[in-house]
Structure formats: C-alpha cells, structure tokens
Coordinates of C-alpha atoms (C1' of nucleotides) in Angstrom, one line a residue:
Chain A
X1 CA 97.7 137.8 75.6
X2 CA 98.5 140.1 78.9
X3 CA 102.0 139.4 80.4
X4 CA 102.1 136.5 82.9
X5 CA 102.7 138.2 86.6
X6 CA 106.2 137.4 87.7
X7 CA 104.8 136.9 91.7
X8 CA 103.0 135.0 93.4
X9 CA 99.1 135.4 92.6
X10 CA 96.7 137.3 95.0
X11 CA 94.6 133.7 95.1
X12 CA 97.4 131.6 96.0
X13 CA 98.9 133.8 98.7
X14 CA 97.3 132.8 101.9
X15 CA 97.0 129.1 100.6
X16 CA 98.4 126.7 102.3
X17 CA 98.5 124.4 99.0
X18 CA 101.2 126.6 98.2
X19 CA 103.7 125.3 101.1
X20 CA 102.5 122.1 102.4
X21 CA 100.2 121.0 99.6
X22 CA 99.8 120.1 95.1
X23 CA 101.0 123.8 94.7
X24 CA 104.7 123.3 96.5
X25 CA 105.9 121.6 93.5
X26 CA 105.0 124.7 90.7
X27 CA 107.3 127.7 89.7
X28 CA 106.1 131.0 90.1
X29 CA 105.6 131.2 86.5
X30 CA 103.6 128.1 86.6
X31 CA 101.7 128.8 90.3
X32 CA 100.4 132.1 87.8
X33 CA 99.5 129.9 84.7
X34 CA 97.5 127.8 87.1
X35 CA 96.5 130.7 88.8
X36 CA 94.6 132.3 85.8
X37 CA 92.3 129.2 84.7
X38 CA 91.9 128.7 89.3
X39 CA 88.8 129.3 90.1
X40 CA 87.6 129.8 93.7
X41 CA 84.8 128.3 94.9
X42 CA 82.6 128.0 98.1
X43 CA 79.9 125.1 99.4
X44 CA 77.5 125.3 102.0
X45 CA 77.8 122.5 104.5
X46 CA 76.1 119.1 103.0
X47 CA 76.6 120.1 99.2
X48 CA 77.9 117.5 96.8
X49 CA 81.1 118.2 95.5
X50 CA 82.7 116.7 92.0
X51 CA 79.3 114.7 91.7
X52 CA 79.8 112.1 88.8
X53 CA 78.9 114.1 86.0
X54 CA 81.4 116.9 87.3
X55 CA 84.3 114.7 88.4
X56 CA 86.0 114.3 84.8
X57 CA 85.9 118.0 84.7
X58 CA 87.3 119.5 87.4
X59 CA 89.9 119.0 89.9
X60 CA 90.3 121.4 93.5
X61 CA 92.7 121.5 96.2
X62 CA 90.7 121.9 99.7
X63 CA 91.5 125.6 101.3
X64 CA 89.1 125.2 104.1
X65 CA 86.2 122.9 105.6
X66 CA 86.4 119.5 105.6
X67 CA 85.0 117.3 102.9
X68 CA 83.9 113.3 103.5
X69 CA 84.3 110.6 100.8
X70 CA 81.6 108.3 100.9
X71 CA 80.6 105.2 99.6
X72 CA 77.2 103.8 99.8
X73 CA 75.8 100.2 99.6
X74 CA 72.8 100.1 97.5
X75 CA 70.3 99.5 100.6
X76 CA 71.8 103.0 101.7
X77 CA 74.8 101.5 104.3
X78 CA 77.1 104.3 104.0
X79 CA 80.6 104.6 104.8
X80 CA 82.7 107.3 104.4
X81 CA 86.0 106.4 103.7
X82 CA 88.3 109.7 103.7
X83 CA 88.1 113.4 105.3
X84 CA 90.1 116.0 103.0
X85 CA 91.5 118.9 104.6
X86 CA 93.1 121.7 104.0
X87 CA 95.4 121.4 101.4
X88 CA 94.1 117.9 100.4
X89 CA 93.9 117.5 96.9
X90 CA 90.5 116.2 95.3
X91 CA 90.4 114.4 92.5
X92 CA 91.8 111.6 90.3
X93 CA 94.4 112.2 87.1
X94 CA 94.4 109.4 84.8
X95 CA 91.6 107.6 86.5
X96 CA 88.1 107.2 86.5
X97 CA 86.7 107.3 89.5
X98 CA 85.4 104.4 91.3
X99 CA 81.8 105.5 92.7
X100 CA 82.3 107.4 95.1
X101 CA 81.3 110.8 96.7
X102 CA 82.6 113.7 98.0
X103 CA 80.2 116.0 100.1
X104 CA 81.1 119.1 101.9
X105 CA 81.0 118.1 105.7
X106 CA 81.5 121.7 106.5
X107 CA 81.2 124.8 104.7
X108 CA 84.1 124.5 102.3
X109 CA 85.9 126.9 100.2
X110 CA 87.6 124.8 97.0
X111 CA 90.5 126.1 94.4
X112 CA 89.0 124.3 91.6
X113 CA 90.6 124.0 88.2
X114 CA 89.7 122.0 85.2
X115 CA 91.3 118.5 84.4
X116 CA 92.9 119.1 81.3
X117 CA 95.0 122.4 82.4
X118 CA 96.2 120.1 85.2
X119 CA 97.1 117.4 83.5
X120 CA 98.7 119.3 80.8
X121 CA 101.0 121.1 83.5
X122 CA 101.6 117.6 85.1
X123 CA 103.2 116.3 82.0
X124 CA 105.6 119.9 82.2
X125 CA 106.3 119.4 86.0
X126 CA 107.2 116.2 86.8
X127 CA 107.9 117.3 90.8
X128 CA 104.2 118.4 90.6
X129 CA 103.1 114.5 89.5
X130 CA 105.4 113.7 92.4
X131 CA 103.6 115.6 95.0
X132 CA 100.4 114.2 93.9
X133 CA 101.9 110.4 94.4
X134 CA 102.8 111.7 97.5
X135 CA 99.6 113.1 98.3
X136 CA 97.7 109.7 97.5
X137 CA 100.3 107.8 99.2
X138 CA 99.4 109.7 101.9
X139 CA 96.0 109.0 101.4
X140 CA 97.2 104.9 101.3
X141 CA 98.6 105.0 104.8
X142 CA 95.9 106.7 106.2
X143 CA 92.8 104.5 104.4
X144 CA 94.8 101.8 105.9
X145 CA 95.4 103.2 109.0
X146 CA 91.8 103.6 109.2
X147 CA 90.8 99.7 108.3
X148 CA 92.1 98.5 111.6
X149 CA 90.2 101.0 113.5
X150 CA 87.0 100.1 111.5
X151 CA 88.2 96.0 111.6
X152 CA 89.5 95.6 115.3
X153 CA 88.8 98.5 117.2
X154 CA 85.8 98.6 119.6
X155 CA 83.0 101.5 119.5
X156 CA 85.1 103.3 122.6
X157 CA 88.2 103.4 120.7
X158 CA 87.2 104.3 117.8
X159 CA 85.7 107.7 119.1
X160 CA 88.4 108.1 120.7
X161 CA 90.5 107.4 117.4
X162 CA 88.7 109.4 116.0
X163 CA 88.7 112.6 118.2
X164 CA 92.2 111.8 118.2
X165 CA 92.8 112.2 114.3
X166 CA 90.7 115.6 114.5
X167 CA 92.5 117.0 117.7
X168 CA 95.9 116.0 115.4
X169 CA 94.8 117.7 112.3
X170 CA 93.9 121.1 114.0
X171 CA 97.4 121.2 115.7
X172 CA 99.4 118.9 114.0
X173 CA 102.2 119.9 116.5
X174 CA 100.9 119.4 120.3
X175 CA 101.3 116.1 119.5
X176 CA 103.5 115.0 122.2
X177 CA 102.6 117.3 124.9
X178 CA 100.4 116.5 127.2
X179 CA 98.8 120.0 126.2
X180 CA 95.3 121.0 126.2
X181 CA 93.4 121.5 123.5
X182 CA 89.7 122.8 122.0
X183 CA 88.1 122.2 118.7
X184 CA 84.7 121.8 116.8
X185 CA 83.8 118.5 115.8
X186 CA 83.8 119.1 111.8
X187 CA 81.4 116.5 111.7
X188 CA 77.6 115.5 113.1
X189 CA 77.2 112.6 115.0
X190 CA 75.7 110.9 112.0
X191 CA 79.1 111.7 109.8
X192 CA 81.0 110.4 112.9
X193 CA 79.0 107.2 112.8
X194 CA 79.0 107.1 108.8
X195 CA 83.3 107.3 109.4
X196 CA 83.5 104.9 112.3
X197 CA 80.8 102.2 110.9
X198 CA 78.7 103.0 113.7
X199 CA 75.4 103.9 114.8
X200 CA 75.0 107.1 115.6
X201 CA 73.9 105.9 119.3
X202 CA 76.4 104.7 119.8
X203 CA 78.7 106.8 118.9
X204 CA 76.8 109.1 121.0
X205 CA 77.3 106.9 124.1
X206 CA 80.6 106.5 123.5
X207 CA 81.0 110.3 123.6
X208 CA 79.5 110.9 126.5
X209 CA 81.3 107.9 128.5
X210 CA 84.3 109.8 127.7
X211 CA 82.9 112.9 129.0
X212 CA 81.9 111.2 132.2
X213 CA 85.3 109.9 132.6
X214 CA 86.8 113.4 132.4
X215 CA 88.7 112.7 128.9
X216 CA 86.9 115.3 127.4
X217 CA 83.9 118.0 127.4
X218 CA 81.6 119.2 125.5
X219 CA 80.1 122.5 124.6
X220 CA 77.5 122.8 122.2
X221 CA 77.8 118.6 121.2
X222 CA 79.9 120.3 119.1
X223 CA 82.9 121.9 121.0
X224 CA 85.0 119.3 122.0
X225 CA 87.7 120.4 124.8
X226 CA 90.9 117.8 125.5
X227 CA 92.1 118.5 128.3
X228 CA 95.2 115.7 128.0
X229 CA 95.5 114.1 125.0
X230 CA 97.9 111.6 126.0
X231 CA 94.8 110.1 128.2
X232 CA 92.7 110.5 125.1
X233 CA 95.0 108.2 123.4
X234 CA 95.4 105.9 126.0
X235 CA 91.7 104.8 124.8
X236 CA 92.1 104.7 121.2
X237 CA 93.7 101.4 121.4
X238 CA 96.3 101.2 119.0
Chain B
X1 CA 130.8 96.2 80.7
X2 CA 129.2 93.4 78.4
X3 CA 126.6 94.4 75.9
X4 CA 123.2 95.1 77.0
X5 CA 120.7 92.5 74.7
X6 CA 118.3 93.8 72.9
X7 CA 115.8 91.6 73.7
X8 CA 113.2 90.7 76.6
X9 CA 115.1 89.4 79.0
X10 CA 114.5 86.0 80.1
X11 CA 114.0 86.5 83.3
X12 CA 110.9 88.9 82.1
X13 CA 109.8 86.8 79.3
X14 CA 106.8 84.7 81.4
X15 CA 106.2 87.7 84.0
X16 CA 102.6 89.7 84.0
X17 CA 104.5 92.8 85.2
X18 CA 105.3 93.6 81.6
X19 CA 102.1 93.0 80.8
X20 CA 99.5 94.4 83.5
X21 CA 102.2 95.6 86.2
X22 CA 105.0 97.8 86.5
X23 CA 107.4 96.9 84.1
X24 CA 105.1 97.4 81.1
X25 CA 106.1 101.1 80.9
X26 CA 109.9 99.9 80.5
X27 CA 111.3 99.9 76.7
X28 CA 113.3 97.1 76.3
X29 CA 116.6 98.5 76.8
X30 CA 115.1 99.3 80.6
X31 CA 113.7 96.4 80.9
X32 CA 117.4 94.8 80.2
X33 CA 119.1 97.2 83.1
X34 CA 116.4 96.1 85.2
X35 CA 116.5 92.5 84.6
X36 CA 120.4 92.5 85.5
X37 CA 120.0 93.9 88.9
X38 CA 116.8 92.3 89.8
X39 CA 116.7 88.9 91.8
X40 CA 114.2 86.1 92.2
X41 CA 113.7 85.4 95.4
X42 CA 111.3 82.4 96.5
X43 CA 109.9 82.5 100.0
X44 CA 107.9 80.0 102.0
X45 CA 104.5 80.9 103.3
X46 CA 104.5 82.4 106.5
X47 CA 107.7 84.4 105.8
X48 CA 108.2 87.8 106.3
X49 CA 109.1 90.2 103.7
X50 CA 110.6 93.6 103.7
X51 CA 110.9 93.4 107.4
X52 CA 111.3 96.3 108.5
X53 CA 115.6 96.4 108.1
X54 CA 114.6 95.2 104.6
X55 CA 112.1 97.7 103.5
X56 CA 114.3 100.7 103.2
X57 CA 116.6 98.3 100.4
X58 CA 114.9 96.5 98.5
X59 CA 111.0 96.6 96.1
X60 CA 109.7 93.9 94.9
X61 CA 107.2 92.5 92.0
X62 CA 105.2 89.6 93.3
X63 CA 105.4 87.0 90.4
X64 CA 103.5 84.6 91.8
X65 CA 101.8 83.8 95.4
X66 CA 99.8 86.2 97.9
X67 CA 101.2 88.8 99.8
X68 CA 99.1 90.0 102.6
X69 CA 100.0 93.2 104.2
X70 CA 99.4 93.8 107.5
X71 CA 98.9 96.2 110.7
X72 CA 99.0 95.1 114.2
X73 CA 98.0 96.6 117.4
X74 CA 100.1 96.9 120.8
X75 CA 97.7 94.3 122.3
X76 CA 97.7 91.8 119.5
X77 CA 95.0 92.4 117.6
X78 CA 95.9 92.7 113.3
X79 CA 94.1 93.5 110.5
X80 CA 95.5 92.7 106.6
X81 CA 95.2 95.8 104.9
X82 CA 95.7 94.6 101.7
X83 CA 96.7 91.8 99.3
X84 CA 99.5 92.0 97.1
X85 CA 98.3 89.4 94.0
X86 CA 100.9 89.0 91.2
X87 CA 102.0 91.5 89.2
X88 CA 101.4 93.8 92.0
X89 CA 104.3 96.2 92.9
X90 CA 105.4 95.9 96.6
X91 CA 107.4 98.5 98.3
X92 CA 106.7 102.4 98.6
X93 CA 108.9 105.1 96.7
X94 CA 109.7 108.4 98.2
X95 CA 108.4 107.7 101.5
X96 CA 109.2 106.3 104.9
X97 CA 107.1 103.0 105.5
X98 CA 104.5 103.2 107.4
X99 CA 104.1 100.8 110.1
X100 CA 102.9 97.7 108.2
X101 CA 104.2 94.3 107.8
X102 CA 104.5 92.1 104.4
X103 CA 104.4 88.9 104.8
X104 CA 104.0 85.6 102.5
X105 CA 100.1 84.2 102.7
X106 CA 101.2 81.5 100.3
X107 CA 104.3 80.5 99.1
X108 CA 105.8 83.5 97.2
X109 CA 108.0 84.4 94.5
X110 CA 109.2 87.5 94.3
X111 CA 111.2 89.9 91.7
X112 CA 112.9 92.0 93.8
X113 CA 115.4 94.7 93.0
X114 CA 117.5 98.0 94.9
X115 CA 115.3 100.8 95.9
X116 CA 118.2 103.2 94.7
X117 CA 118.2 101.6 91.0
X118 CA 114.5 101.7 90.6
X119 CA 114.6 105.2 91.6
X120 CA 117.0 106.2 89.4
X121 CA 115.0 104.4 86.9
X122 CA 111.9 106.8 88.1
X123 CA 113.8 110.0 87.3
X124 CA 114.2 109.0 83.7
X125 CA 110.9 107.0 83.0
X126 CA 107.5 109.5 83.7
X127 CA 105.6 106.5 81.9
X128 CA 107.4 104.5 84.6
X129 CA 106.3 106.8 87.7
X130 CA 102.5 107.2 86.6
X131 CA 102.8 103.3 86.3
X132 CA 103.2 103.4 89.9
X133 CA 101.1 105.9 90.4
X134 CA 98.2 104.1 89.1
X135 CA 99.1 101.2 90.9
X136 CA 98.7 103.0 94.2
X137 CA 95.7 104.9 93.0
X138 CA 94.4 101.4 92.4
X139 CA 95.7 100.1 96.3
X140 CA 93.9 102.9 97.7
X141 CA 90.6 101.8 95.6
X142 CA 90.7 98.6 97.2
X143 CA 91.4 100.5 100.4
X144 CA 88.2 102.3 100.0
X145 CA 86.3 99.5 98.8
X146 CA 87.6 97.6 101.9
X147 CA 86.9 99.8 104.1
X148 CA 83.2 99.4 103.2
X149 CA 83.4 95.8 103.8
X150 CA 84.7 96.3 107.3
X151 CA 82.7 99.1 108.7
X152 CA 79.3 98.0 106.9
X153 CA 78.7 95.1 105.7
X154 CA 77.6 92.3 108.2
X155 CA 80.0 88.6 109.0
X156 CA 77.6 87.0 106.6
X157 CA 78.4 89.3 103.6
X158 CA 82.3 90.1 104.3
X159 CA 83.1 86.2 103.9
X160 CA 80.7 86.5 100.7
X161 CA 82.8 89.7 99.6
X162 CA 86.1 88.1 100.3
X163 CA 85.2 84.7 98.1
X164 CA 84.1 86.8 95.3
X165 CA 87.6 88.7 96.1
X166 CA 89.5 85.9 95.2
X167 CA 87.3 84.3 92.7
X168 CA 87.4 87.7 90.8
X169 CA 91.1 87.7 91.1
X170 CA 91.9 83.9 90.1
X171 CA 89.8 84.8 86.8
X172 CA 89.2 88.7 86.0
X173 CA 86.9 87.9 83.6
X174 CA 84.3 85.6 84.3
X175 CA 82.4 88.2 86.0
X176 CA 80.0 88.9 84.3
X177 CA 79.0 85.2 83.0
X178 CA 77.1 82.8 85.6
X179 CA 80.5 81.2 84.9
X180 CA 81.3 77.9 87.6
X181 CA 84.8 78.6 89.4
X182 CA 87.1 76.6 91.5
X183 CA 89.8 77.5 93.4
X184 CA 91.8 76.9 96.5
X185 CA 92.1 80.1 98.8
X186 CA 95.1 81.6 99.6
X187 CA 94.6 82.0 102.9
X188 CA 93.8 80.2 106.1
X189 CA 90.8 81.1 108.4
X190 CA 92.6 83.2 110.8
X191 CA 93.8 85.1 107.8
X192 CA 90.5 85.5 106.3
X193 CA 89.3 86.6 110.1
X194 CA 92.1 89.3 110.0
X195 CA 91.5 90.2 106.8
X196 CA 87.1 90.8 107.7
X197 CA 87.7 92.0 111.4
X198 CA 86.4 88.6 112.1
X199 CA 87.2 85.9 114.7
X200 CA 87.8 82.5 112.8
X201 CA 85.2 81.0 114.2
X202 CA 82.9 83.5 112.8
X203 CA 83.8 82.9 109.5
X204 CA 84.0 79.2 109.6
X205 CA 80.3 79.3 110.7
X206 CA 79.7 81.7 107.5
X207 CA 81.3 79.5 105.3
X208 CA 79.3 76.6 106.5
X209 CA 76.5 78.3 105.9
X210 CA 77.4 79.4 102.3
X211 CA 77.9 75.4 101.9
X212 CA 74.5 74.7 103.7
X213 CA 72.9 76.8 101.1
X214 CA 74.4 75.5 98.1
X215 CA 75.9 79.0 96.9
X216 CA 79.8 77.3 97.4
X217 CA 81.2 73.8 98.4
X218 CA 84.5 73.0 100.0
X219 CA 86.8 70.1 100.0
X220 CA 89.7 69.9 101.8
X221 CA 88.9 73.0 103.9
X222 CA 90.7 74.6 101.4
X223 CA 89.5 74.4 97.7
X224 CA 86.5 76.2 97.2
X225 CA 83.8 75.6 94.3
X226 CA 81.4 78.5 93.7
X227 CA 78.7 76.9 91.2
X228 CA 77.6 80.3 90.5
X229 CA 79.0 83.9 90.8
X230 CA 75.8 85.6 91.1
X231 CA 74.2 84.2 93.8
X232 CA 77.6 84.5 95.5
X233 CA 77.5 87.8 94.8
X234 CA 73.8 88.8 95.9
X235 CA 75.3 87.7 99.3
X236 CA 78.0 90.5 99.2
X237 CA 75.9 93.0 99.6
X238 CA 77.3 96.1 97.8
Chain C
dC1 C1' 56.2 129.8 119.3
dG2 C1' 56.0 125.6 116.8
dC3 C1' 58.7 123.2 113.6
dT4 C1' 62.6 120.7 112.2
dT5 C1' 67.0 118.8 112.8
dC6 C1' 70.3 116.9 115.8
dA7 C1' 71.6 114.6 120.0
dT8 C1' 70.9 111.8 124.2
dT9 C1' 69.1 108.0 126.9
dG10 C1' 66.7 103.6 128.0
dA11 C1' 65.1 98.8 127.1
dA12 C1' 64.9 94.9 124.2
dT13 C1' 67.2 92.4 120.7
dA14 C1' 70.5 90.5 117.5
dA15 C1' 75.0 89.8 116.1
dC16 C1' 79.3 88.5 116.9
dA17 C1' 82.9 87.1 120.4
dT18 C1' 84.6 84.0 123.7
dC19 C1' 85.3 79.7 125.8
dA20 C1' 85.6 75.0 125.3
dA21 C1' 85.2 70.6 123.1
dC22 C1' 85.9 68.0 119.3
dA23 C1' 87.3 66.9 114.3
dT24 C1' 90.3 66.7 110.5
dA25 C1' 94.6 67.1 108.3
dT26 C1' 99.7 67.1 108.1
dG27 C1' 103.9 65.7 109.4
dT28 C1' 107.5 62.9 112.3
dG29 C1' 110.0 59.3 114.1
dG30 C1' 109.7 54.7 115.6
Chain D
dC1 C1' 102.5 51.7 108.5
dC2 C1' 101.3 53.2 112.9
dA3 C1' 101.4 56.1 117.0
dC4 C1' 101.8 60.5 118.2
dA5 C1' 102.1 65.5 118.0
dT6 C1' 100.9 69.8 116.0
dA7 C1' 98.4 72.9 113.2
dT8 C1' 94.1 73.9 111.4
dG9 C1' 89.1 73.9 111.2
dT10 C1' 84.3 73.1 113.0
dT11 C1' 80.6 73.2 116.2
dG12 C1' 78.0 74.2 120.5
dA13 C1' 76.9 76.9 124.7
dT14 C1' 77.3 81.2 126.8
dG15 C1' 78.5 86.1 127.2
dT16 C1' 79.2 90.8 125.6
dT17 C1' 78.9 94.4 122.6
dA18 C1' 76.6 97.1 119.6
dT19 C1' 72.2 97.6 117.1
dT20 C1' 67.4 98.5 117.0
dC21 C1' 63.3 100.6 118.4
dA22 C1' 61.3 104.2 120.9
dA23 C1' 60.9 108.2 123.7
dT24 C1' 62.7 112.5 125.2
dG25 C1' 65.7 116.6 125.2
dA26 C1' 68.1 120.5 123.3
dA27 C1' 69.3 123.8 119.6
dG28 C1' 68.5 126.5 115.4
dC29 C1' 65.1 128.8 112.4
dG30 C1' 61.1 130.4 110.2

DNA sequence: CGCTTCATTGAATAACATCAACATATGTGG
DNA sequence: CCACATATGTTGATGTTATTCAATGAAGCG
C-alpha cells in the first residue's frame, strides 16, 4: 500500500463539497481515503444518472450542472420533485430508494463513489452522518417549501418562484439588494413545467407576461436577465 | 439521585416509538433517562404545537392523534405539508425551524421532552441519530410523493390519494388484500382542501362522487367505509 | 438547406374556483 | 326538551384559470 497523502487531494481542491457541502465534515486523512476510491465523472445534458440498477452502488456529490428528480405517474405525468446543485449530495445511505429518478438537466460533472466506502467511513465520522442529516433536512424544507408553490400558487407565481429560486442559487448573496442580475435557465421550458406542474404553455406565457411587464428579459429563451429582483418577488406570492 | 430501573419504563411500555419510532434505538437504561425527563402532554384539536417560542425547547413523539404541519402564505392561503401520525418524531435537531406551523388535526397526545437532553442523548447514541435520520429520509419520501399528488394528479385523484393515505395508515397492512376498511378521517374538509391544494368544495363534490360510484360510503360526514382498496386505488392515479 | 428540437401564440375547452344558498350536526342556555 | 347559534358540509350557478389542440416561429445541427 503507497502512503496516504497528508494534503488535500488534487480532486477535491476546487470542490466546493469540501467547504459548503458532505466533504466539510472529513479530516484530511479521510478527504484522501475518500479521495482514492472518488471517481470523477461527466454526463451530457438529459443522461440518467443512478438509474435503478446503479443506485445501490454508487453515491456522488454534484460539482457542476444541475440534476432533476423526477417521479413519473404510470400514464407518463411527470413531476420533478428536486434540483441538486452544486454540492448537493445524491443518493440515499441506509435506504432504498423510493422510485424515483435523477437525470442530468445540464451537463453535469459528478464525484461519484461507491456505497459501501461511504458508509463504511460514515460509521468512523459521525460529523460526516451529520452533514448528511443536515443535507436532507435541507432537502425537507425545501420539498416542502416547494408543495405550497405547486398546492396554492398560481401559474404566474410559480414562474416567478421559480426564477426566483434559480436567480438565488447562482448568487446566494444579492439576496436583499435590489441588485441586478443574469443567468441561464438550467432548465427547458418542458423541465420548468415538469417542476412547476405545468404545461409547458403555459409556463411559456407566463414567461413572457413577465417579460412584457419589464420584470425580466430574455436572450436566447434561455438567458434570463433580472433587473430587480425585489419586483420579481413581489410576484411570487409567498 | 434515586436508582435508575432497569426496566421499560411505564410510561414507554404501550408506546409504538419503541417499536417503529424513535425510541427503538434506545437500550433500556436510555430509555429510563428519557422516560424521566419526558412529559405527556394532551392537547385538544385545533391547538397549536411548538409554536414558534416553543419549537426551539421542546421535541415531541406523537403517541396518538394527527399532527398536520403546515405553511401559510402572507395572503392567507396554506398548504399542510405533512402529517405527523403516531410514532412519528416531531421537532427538527440541529437546525433552525423553518417557517412551518404544528398544529393538532385531532386531539393529540404528545411525548414531549427538552431539545438539549435529546441532543445530548444524540451525541452518545449513532443508532439513535440514524433513527432520526431515517425518519426524515422517510418525511422527505412523503414529501416527494406529495408533491406528485399536488402538481399532477387531477381533484378527482388527490381526494382518492388522500383516502387511500389514511386508510393505508389506520391499517399498514391490508394493502395488498381487497381487504374492507372503515375509518373516520382525521381531518375536516378544509383540512383535506389544504392538504390537496383544493377548495372544500372541490373535494366535497369528489367525495360525493366516490359515494355516487360505490368505491366509499360516508356516514356522519366523517366515517368513511371503503368496500374495496383497489378500486379506491385505480382512482389515485399513480 | 432541410430537419429536428424547442419555444411562442391563438382559439376552444375543461377543470377548478368563487359566490351563494341551503343542509346537517353540535353545542348552549332557557 | 326546545329554540337558537355556530361550525361544518353539500349543492348549484357562474366565472376564471389553466389545459388542450393546432399552427407558427426560432435555433441548433447534420
């Protein structure tokens, strides 16, 4: 056996796991142990990701792209009923998974590693079980969060809801500022209307009342500019 | 200090949590230390739990009763985000509350206990954290699966979904049979209608016609006979 | 360039909400 | 026990919102 490096791995050093994410909880030593058996891995936009058969295997930690979980009613209603982003966490210790799916929404780059090397260091680290409570606590608020957009929110809001939680998740921080801000919808208009439990007509007209009232533009029907954001959440209800 | 017994507490002795909830990862000793700081605490339907001042003190175990938890918009408008059946675990370790309300659907009995004892506990149980663990891994399940409900499925097939909710709840196992099942439902219309993203008259007019076609029958607007699970359930969708 | 995928727009329709009236049940004090 | 009040549930008529169906437009790609 070759010495276990005493520094942070080249893999895990531009990750953001590693401060706001699963990672934040491991030594050095262990950040390296996990390190060796890591494996990187990329998916083209609209590739299944931990499909059933490879879900007991394999766990992964999101490092870019954004990836949907979906569920699907057996006449092919599909909802999707969680985004991951970077550093999200994917994947379900002591659990089988309830059918469910996870596609890459984007092109996505994945830390993968497999279940029982996790697991085994879960039982050593018990800050690193912690984080992942945390994480799917996390998860919790936001699912629910998300049920009284989809239960008692109209079409408009819940664009803007959701243009919202984007704008918010590329710049967690601007926040309260009235500040401008530009982003690519991670998503097609179909995703968007798989997320919102609309159609994507309507989602479409939604989109472009908003654009007509001057609370956004668009580029592309995929570059998505804010201009306020507190007027953007003026119509997402809430 | 008096001796601690070694024996199940009485308190514990008829309670599902050391069965299928929490407490079941507790040796007896714990269970014991526990039992002496925890507190029964009977509340009236309607009633608010961990209000907000409370939430930061005290977790609970429901014992017996329906807890709904809920989210409510500036304007009014709420939606239950989940249902807290006994032995579920109520509260939310580690972690500022988000903004949701707990309050009693039915009347309630509760097994409540400090937040800092049960967290102390936590530090010296792991079985006792991935308890709680799964039970949040199974919240967010329901999440998911709710989520479904209210961004796909039509009023006609969320009022189905949320019988076969309870039904599956009152009795776990009779799923699979044709089985015949009565019960009375734990909420009241406008909860049901919060809990579907419904209006109440909406789901009275589903219910109705779930009577009209034979697949339930209701007496006393409350007690609810479903002669057969599976045609219930061929209304649900899924 | 034609093909395909993705998005927008319009018109007709269906589903659910709203408004309003009435019915049933529960509880209270006389 | 009744008269009354309140809370809860049902039913009908009408209105609004979002869906469906269909056509068209724009962007990416061989």
């Amino acid at each position: 056996m070759s010495a276990i490096p005493d520094e942070v791995p080249k893999l895990c050093e531009a990750c953001e796991s590693r401060h706001k994410g699963m990672c934040g909880a491991l030594q050095v030593e262990q950040l390296a142990i996990l390190a060796r058996i890591a494996h990187k891995r990329e998916a083209k936009s609209g590739a299944e990701l931990l499909a059933e058969a490879e879900q007991a295997d394999v766990y992964a930690n999101v490092l870019s792209g954004v990836v949907k979980l979906t569920k699907t009613l057996s006449d092919g209603r599909q909802q999707i009923v969680g985004l991951q982003f970077a550093p999200d966490f994917l994947g379900r210790p002591f659990r089988k998974e309830s059918h469910l799916n996870a596609e890459a929404a984007t092109d996505v780059v994945l830390c993968t590693f497999p279940t029982a090397a996790l697991e085994r260091m879960i039982q050593e680290t018990p800050e690193l079980e912690r984080q992942l409570y945390r994480q799917v606590l996390n998860d919790l608020d936001e699912a629910r969060d998300w049920m009284v957009t989809l239960g008692r929110k109209t079409a408009s809001e819940k664009v803007a809801s959701f243009l919202l939680l984007i704008a918010r998740n590329i710049d967690p921080d601007s926040d309260a500022e009235c500040a401008s801000i530009t982003f690519d919808l991670p998503l097609t208009r179909a995703d968007i209307a798989d997320f919102l439990g609309l159609t994507i007509e309507t989602v479409s007209r939604q989109l472009t009342r908003l654009r007509t009232d001057k609370i956004i533009s668009i580029k592309n029907n995929r570059c998505i500019t804010v201009p306020n954001l507190e007027r953007l959440a003026t119509r997402a209800g809430n």
